[in-house]
Each structure stands twice: as C-alpha cells, then as structure tokens.
GROMACS .gro file of N, CA and C in nm:
model
  351
    1UNK      N    1   4.093   2.626   3.681
    1UNK     CA    2   4.037   2.585   3.594
    1UNK      C    3   3.874   2.632   3.597
    2UNK      N    4   3.797   2.585   3.680
    2UNK     CA    5   3.678   2.559   3.742
    2UNK      C    6   3.610   2.715   3.663
    3UNK      N    7   3.672   2.848   3.782
    3UNK     CA    8   3.642   2.948   3.719
    3UNK      C    9   3.668   2.954   3.579
    4UNK      N   10   3.728   2.970   3.553
    4UNK     CA   11   3.763   2.989   3.395
    4UNK      C   12   3.635   2.881   3.303
    5UNK      N   13   3.628   2.731   3.334
    5UNK     CA   14   3.493   2.752   3.298
    5UNK      C   15   3.330   2.791   3.335
    6UNK      N   16   3.325   2.859   3.499
    6UNK     CA   17   3.214   2.877   3.493
    6UNK      C   18   3.196   3.040   3.491
    7UNK      N   19   3.341   3.098   3.454
    7UNK     CA   20   3.359   3.287   3.309
    7UNK      C   21   3.288   3.207   3.210
    8UNK      N   22   3.300   3.114   3.094
    8UNK     CA   23   3.223   3.092   3.002
    8UNK      C   24   3.096   3.024   2.982
    9UNK      N   25   3.058   2.947   3.059
    9UNK     CA   26   2.967   2.921   3.058
    9UNK      C   27   2.885   3.071   3.084
   10UNK      N   28   2.932   3.149   3.175
   10UNK     CA   29   2.822   3.332   3.203
   10UNK      C   30   2.888   3.388   3.088
   11UNK      N   31   2.969   3.408   2.994
   11UNK     CA   32   2.946   3.436   2.862
   11UNK      C   33   2.895   3.337   2.759
   12UNK      N   34   2.834   3.262   2.755
   12UNK     CA   35   2.744   3.163   2.711
   12UNK      C   36   2.637   3.163   2.682
   13UNK      N   37   2.629   3.179   2.796
   13UNK     CA   38   2.444   3.232   2.880
   13UNK      C   39   2.411   3.366   2.756
   14UNK      N   40   2.488   3.498   2.819
   14UNK     CA   41   2.501   3.606   2.775
   14UNK      C   42   2.494   3.549   2.567
   15UNK      N   43   2.507   3.468   2.556
   15UNK     CA   44   2.517   3.459   2.394
   15UNK      C   45   2.413   3.425   2.375
   16UNK      N   46   2.291   3.358   2.423
   16UNK     CA   47   2.223   3.301   2.461
   16UNK      C   48   2.101   3.377   2.465
   17UNK      N   49   2.066   3.434   2.559
   17UNK     CA   50   2.025   3.598   2.607
   17UNK      C   51   2.014   3.734   2.505
   18UNK      N   52   2.124   3.721   2.394
   18UNK     CA   53   2.142   3.798   2.321
   18UNK      C   54   2.047   3.786   2.202
   19UNK      N   55   2.075   3.653   2.155
   19UNK     CA   56   1.970   3.616   2.085
   19UNK      C   57   1.864   3.592   1.993
   20UNK      N   58   1.809   3.581   2.190
   20UNK     CA   59   1.645   3.520   2.183
   20UNK      C   60   1.636   3.684   2.232
   21UNK      N   61   1.723   3.735   2.298
   21UNK     CA   62   1.625   3.863   2.319
   21UNK      C   63   1.614   3.976   2.218
   22UNK      N   64   1.690   3.918   2.118
   22UNK     CA   65   1.709   3.976   2.020
   22UNK      C   66   1.582   3.996   1.926
   23UNK      N   67   1.576   3.807   1.954
   23UNK     CA   68   1.398   3.760   1.880
   23UNK      C   69   1.326   3.777   1.900
   24UNK      N   70   1.314   3.804   2.039
   24UNK     CA   71   1.194   3.843   2.104
   24UNK      C   72   1.146   3.970   2.130
   25UNK      N   73   1.255   4.091   2.073
   25UNK     CA   74   1.174   4.204   2.077
   25UNK      C   75   1.103   4.258   1.955
   26UNK      N   76   1.155   4.150   1.857
   26UNK     CA   77   1.152   4.146   1.701
   26UNK      C   78   1.010   4.054   1.676
   27UNK      N   79   0.918   4.031   1.832
   27UNK     CA   80   0.835   3.944   1.773
   27UNK      C   81   0.655   4.017   1.712
   28UNK      N   82   0.659   4.156   1.763
   28UNK     CA   83   0.583   4.216   1.728
   28UNK      C   84   0.589   4.293   1.543
   29UNK      N   85   0.737   4.342   1.549
   29UNK     CA   86   0.742   4.333   1.397
   29UNK      C   87   0.697   4.167   1.347
   30UNK      N   88   0.753   4.070   1.345
   30UNK     CA   89   0.710   3.968   1.298
   30UNK      C   90   0.579   4.020   1.246
   31UNK      N   91   0.534   4.000   1.312
   31UNK     CA   92   0.330   3.973   1.355
   31UNK      C   93   0.299   4.065   1.207
   32UNK      N   94   0.376   4.211   1.206
   32UNK     CA   95   0.314   4.308   1.082
   32UNK      C   96   0.464   4.264   0.953
   33UNK      N   97   0.522   4.144   0.954
   33UNK     CA   98   0.607   4.158   0.812
   33UNK      C   99   0.756   4.190   0.844
   34UNK      N  100   0.770   4.311   0.874
   34UNK     CA  101   0.853   4.408   0.913
   34UNK      C  102   1.003   4.337   0.978
   35UNK      N  103   1.017   4.224   1.021
   35UNK     CA  104   1.134   4.150   1.152
   35UNK      C  105   1.267   4.127   1.077
   36UNK      N  106   1.340   4.165   1.135
   36UNK     CA  107   1.481   4.198   1.073
   36UNK      C  108   1.607   4.079   1.187
   37UNK      N  109   1.727   4.040   1.097
   37UNK     CA  110   1.799   4.005   1.229
   37UNK      C  111   1.877   4.184   1.247
   38UNK      N  112   1.854   4.166   1.371
   38UNK     CA  113   1.972   4.224   1.437
   38UNK      C  114   2.100   4.185   1.458
   39UNK      N  115   2.172   4.276   1.469
   39UNK     CA  116   2.307   4.216   1.472
   39UNK      C  117   2.368   4.195   1.643
   40UNK      N  118   2.282   4.187   1.743
   40UNK     CA  119   2.204   4.135   1.810
   40UNK      C  120   2.242   3.980   1.847
   41UNK      N  121   2.147   3.940   1.721
   41UNK     CA  122   2.125   3.808   1.693
   41UNK      C  123   2.295   3.728   1.657
   42UNK      N  124   2.329   3.780   1.567
   42UNK     CA  125   2.442   3.727   1.488
   42UNK      C  126   2.553   3.705   1.612
   43UNK      N  127   2.568   3.835   1.695
   43UNK     CA  128   2.666   3.831   1.761
   43UNK      C  129   2.656   3.763   1.949
   44UNK      N  130   2.500   3.738   1.913
   44UNK     CA  131   2.468   3.651   1.999
   44UNK      C  132   2.531   3.481   1.950
   45UNK      N  133   2.476   3.478   1.835
   45UNK     CA  134   2.520   3.331   1.843
   45UNK      C  135   2.676   3.312   1.757
   46UNK      N  136   2.726   3.407   1.753
   46UNK     CA  137   2.884   3.393   1.705
   46UNK      C  138   2.957   3.354   1.872
   47UNK      N  139   2.891   3.479   1.979
   47UNK     CA  140   2.940   3.432   2.129
   47UNK      C  141   2.914   3.279   2.152
   48UNK      N  142   2.811   3.215   2.124
   48UNK     CA  143   2.724   3.143   2.155
   48UNK      C  144   2.885   2.976   2.130
   49UNK      N  145   2.867   3.009   1.953
   49UNK     CA  146   2.989   2.949   1.908
   49UNK      C  147   3.135   2.927   1.998
   50UNK      N  148   3.167   3.012   1.945
   50UNK     CA  149   3.244   3.014   2.069
   50UNK      C  150   3.311   2.963   2.137
   51UNK      N  151   3.202   3.040   2.290
   51UNK     CA  152   3.182   2.995   2.450
   51UNK      C  153   3.180   2.810   2.429
   52UNK      N  154   3.086   2.829   2.360
   52UNK     CA  155   3.034   2.629   2.328
   52UNK      C  156   3.159   2.536   2.332
   53UNK      N  157   3.257   2.610   2.217
   53UNK     CA  158   3.360   2.557   2.153
   53UNK      C  159   3.494   2.522   2.267
   54UNK      N  160   3.497   2.629   2.329
   54UNK     CA  161   3.587   2.639   2.426
   54UNK      C  162   3.539   2.545   2.551
   55UNK      N  163   3.405   2.598   2.577
   55UNK     CA  164   3.364   2.516   2.680
   55UNK      C  165   3.402   2.354   2.717
   56UNK      N  166   3.328   2.324   2.563
   56UNK     CA  167   3.430   2.131   2.474
   56UNK      C  168   3.565   2.132   2.514
   57UNK      N  169   3.634   2.217   2.478
   57UNK     CA  170   3.804   2.205   2.540
   57UNK      C  171   3.866   2.160   2.644
   58UNK      N  172   3.765   2.311   2.729
   58UNK     CA  173   3.814   2.270   2.936
   58UNK      C  174   3.761   2.168   2.962
   59UNK      N  175   3.632   2.135   2.915
   59UNK     CA  176   3.610   2.023   3.010
   59UNK      C  177   3.704   1.878   2.933
   60UNK      N  178   3.763   1.912   2.886
   60UNK     CA  179   3.790   1.780   2.815
   60UNK      C  180   3.901   1.770   2.865
   61UNK      N  181   3.992   1.869   2.851
   61UNK     CA  182   4.086   1.903   2.885
   61UNK      C  183   4.126   1.820   3.074
   62UNK      N  184   4.032   1.869   3.141
   62UNK     CA  185   4.007   1.843   3.246
   62UNK      C  186   3.979   1.691   3.261
   63UNK      N  187   3.936   1.595   3.191
   63UNK     CA  188   3.948   1.449   3.152
   63UNK      C  189   3.756   1.433   3.182
   64UNK      N  190   3.738   1.534   3.204
   64UNK     CA  191   3.553   1.497   3.193
   64UNK      C  192   3.498   1.409   3.089
   65UNK      N  193   3.405   1.374   3.109
   65UNK     CA  194   3.356   1.286   3.019
   65UNK      C  195   3.257   1.381   2.982
   66UNK      N  196   3.238   1.402   2.764
   66UNK     CA  197   3.120   1.535   2.719
   66UNK      C  198   3.076   1.434   2.617
   67UNK      N  199   2.873   1.461   2.627
   67UNK     CA  200   2.872   1.397   2.560
   67UNK      C  201   2.857   1.417   2.424
   68UNK      N  202   2.940   1.338   2.331
   68UNK     CA  203   2.967   1.326   2.186
   68UNK      C  204   2.814   1.449   2.097
   69UNK      N  205   2.774   1.272   2.181
   69UNK     CA  206   2.637   1.287   2.066
   69UNK      C  207   2.541   1.459   2.101
   70UNK      N  208   2.525   1.509   2.175
   70UNK     CA  209   2.373   1.598   2.193
   70UNK      C  210   2.573   1.697   2.195
   71UNK      N  211   2.637   1.713   2.233
   71UNK     CA  212   2.735   1.821   2.209
   71UNK      C  213   2.705   1.915   1.994
   72UNK      N  214   2.716   1.763   1.908
   72UNK     CA  215   2.682   1.733   1.743
   72UNK      C  216   2.557   1.780   1.742
   73UNK      N  217   2.508   1.708   1.821
   73UNK     CA  218   2.330   1.860   1.795
   73UNK      C  219   2.331   1.966   1.781
   74UNK      N  220   2.328   1.989   1.973
   74UNK     CA  221   2.334   2.156   1.968
   74UNK      C  222   2.382   2.253   1.829
   75UNK      N  223   2.578   2.180   1.830
   75UNK     CA  224   2.617   2.245   1.686
   75UNK      C  225   2.556   2.287   1.571
   76UNK      N  226   2.488   2.124   1.553
   76UNK     CA  227   2.444   2.183   1.439
   76UNK      C  228   2.313   2.262   1.430
   77UNK      N  229   2.228   2.265   1.516
   77UNK     CA  230   2.149   2.349   1.517
   77UNK      C  231   2.162   2.474   1.544
   78UNK      N  232   2.347   2.516   1.630
   78UNK     CA  233   2.394   2.677   1.640
   78UNK      C  234   2.400   2.700   1.482
   79UNK      N  235   2.519   2.635   1.415
   79UNK     CA  236   2.544   2.673   1.285
   79UNK      C  237   2.413   2.635   1.158
   80UNK      N  238   2.308   2.593   1.198
   80UNK     CA  239   2.204   2.646   1.081
   80UNK      C  240   2.149   2.837   1.136
   81UNK      N  241   2.096   2.803   1.251
   81UNK     CA  242   2.061   2.947   1.323
   81UNK      C  243   2.166   3.076   1.275
   82UNK      N  244   2.299   3.042   1.319
   82UNK     CA  245   2.396   3.114   1.221
   82UNK      C  246   2.428   3.114   1.052
   83UNK      N  247   2.401   3.064   1.006
   83UNK     CA  248   2.383   3.069   0.864
   83UNK      C  249   2.298   3.134   0.847
   84UNK      N  250   2.110   3.133   0.885
   84UNK     CA  251   2.049   3.194   0.834
   84UNK      C  252   2.058   3.359   0.897
   85UNK      N  253   2.045   3.354   0.977
   85UNK     CA  254   2.120   3.514   1.061
   85UNK      C  255   2.163   3.557   0.985
   86UNK      N  256   2.293   3.493   0.933
   86UNK     CA  257   2.417   3.620   0.838
   86UNK      C  258   2.388   3.593   0.700
   87UNK      N  259   2.337   3.537   0.670
   87UNK     CA  260   2.310   3.508   0.545
   87UNK      C  261   2.187   3.656   0.461
   88UNK      N  262   2.082   3.678   0.534
   88UNK     CA  263   1.936   3.763   0.593
   88UNK      C  264   1.991   3.902   0.730
   89UNK      N  265   2.156   3.874   0.714
   89UNK     CA  266   2.184   4.061   0.801
   89UNK      C  267   2.124   4.177   0.779
   90UNK      N  268   2.130   4.186   0.630
   90UNK     CA  269   2.118   4.323   0.592
   90UNK      C  270   2.006   4.329   0.501
   91UNK      N  271   1.928   4.194   0.491
   91UNK     CA  272   1.795   4.248   0.454
   91UNK      C  273   1.705   4.342   0.604
   92UNK      N  274   1.619   4.406   0.504
   92UNK     CA  275   1.528   4.509   0.606
   92UNK      C  276   1.392   4.444   0.611
   93UNK      N  277   1.321   4.346   0.522
   93UNK     CA  278   1.205   4.246   0.635
   93UNK      C  279   1.283   4.114   0.569
   94UNK      N  280   1.278   4.004   0.663
   94UNK     CA  281   1.312   3.885   0.667
   94UNK      C  282   1.125   3.829   0.711
   95UNK      N  283   1.147   3.683   0.617
   95UNK     CA  284   0.969   3.648   0.651
   95UNK      C  285   0.921   3.614   0.774
   96UNK      N  286   0.841   3.607   0.763
   96UNK     CA  287   0.802   3.581   0.907
   96UNK      C  288   0.790   3.423   0.954
   97UNK      N  289   0.826   3.287   0.831
   97UNK     CA  290   0.873   3.155   0.910
   97UNK      C  291   1.006   3.156   0.922
   98UNK      N  292   1.139   3.174   0.906
   98UNK     CA  293   1.244   3.178   0.875
   98UNK      C  294   1.267   3.254   0.972
   99UNK      N  295   1.204   3.382   0.976
   99UNK     CA  296   1.256   3.437   1.091
   99UNK      C  297   1.147   3.344   1.295
  100UNK      N  298   1.050   3.311   1.241
  100UNK     CA  299   1.000   3.222   1.333
  100UNK      C  300   1.081   3.057   1.380
  101UNK      N  301   1.124   3.053   1.222
  101UNK     CA  302   1.244   2.960   1.252
  101UNK      C  303   1.355   2.980   1.389
  102UNK      N  304   1.440   3.042   1.307
  102UNK     CA  305   1.497   3.096   1.383
  102UNK      C  306   1.500   3.074   1.623
  103UNK      N  307   1.355   3.145   1.608
  103UNK     CA  308   1.366   3.159   1.717
  103UNK      C  309   1.371   3.010   1.818
  104UNK      N  310   1.197   2.971   1.758
  104UNK     CA  311   1.233   2.825   1.778
  104UNK      C  312   1.365   2.695   1.775
  105UNK      N  313   1.463   2.734   1.690
  105UNK     CA  314   1.546   2.669   1.694
  105UNK      C  315   1.697   2.776   1.795
  106UNK      N  316   1.670   2.847   1.829
  106UNK     CA  317   1.698   2.915   1.985
  106UNK      C  318   1.705   2.781   2.082
  107UNK      N  319   1.538   2.808   2.110
  107UNK     CA  320   1.446   2.747   2.206
  107UNK      C  321   1.469   2.617   2.250
  108UNK      N  322   1.427   2.535   2.141
  108UNK     CA  323   1.548   2.382   2.076
  108UNK      C  324   1.648   2.344   2.133
  109UNK      N  325   1.744   2.497   2.058
  109UNK     CA  326   1.913   2.427   2.148
  109UNK      C  327   1.882   2.483   2.276
  110UNK      N  328   1.818   2.566   2.321
  110UNK     CA  329   1.846   2.568   2.508
  110UNK      C  330   1.764   2.474   2.509
  111UNK      N  331   1.617   2.441   2.537
  111UNK     CA  332   1.593   2.315   2.576
  111UNK      C  333   1.695   2.155   2.572
  112UNK      N  334   1.718   2.138   2.467
  112UNK     CA  335   1.871   2.052   2.439
  112UNK      C  336   1.990   2.066   2.581
  113UNK      N  337   2.034   2.126   2.566
  113UNK     CA  338   2.121   2.224   2.719
  113UNK      C  339   2.098   2.145   2.813
  114UNK      N  340   1.936   2.197   2.837
  114UNK     CA  341   1.912   2.144   2.948
  114UNK      C  342   1.875   2.035   2.969
  115UNK      N  343   1.789   1.984   2.942
  115UNK     CA  344   1.687   1.837   2.954
  115UNK      C  345   1.744   1.735   2.932
  116UNK      N  346   1.860   1.753   2.866
  116UNK     CA  347   1.985   1.627   2.741
  116UNK      C  348   2.016   1.601   2.829
  117UNK      N  349   2.029   1.446   2.925
  117UNK     CA  350   2.119   1.477   3.033
  117UNK      C  351   2.147   1.316   3.032
   0.00000   0.00000   0.00000
C-alpha cells in the first residue's frame, strides 16, 4: 500500500508542476496582457484533484489520521483554481489579475501542503 501512496504522491506533484509550470511560462505574456490558460494548467489541476482524493482515501484506508480541515482548505483552493481555469480556458486573453490570482492560489496551495502540520 505504501508503494501505491508514493505513486500517487508523485502523480500529485506532477499535477502541481503542470499547473505551476503553465503559469510560469505565461508570466511574460501576462505582463503584456496576452496570457491565457493552457491545457497543461487544466490537466494539472484535474490531476491534483483526482490524485488528492485518492491519497486521502488511501491514507484513511490504512487507518492513518487525516487533517480534514487542511484537506478541506486545500480542496477549496483547488476548486477555485479549477473553476477559473475551466471557465476561461478557451479565451484568447485572460485578465492580468485573474491570471495572477491562479498563480498565487497555486503557490498558496503548495505552501499549505508543506507548512501546515
């Protein structure tokens, strides 16, 4: 079971990398006002959602305690990210503030995962 958990943690990190990498590659375009949400950002957010839910289930199946408040906050942040990226995915340009908010929320989600103990 530990191998399975480690596998899904790796996939979760790949999802974070896709979302954050998609944001970082568009930062120059964001400064020019031409940034857009790429498919990697949407797929990264979806990967994070699916693998995160699976990880919570696997941990609970093993009898480990799960911080439900932390998971709930991370889920809420991710749903906001996913909603923004999904709704604006087909637009040619995304407003600077909206695009920056997705990047900021992604970084916040990472810091919640790492620092909230």
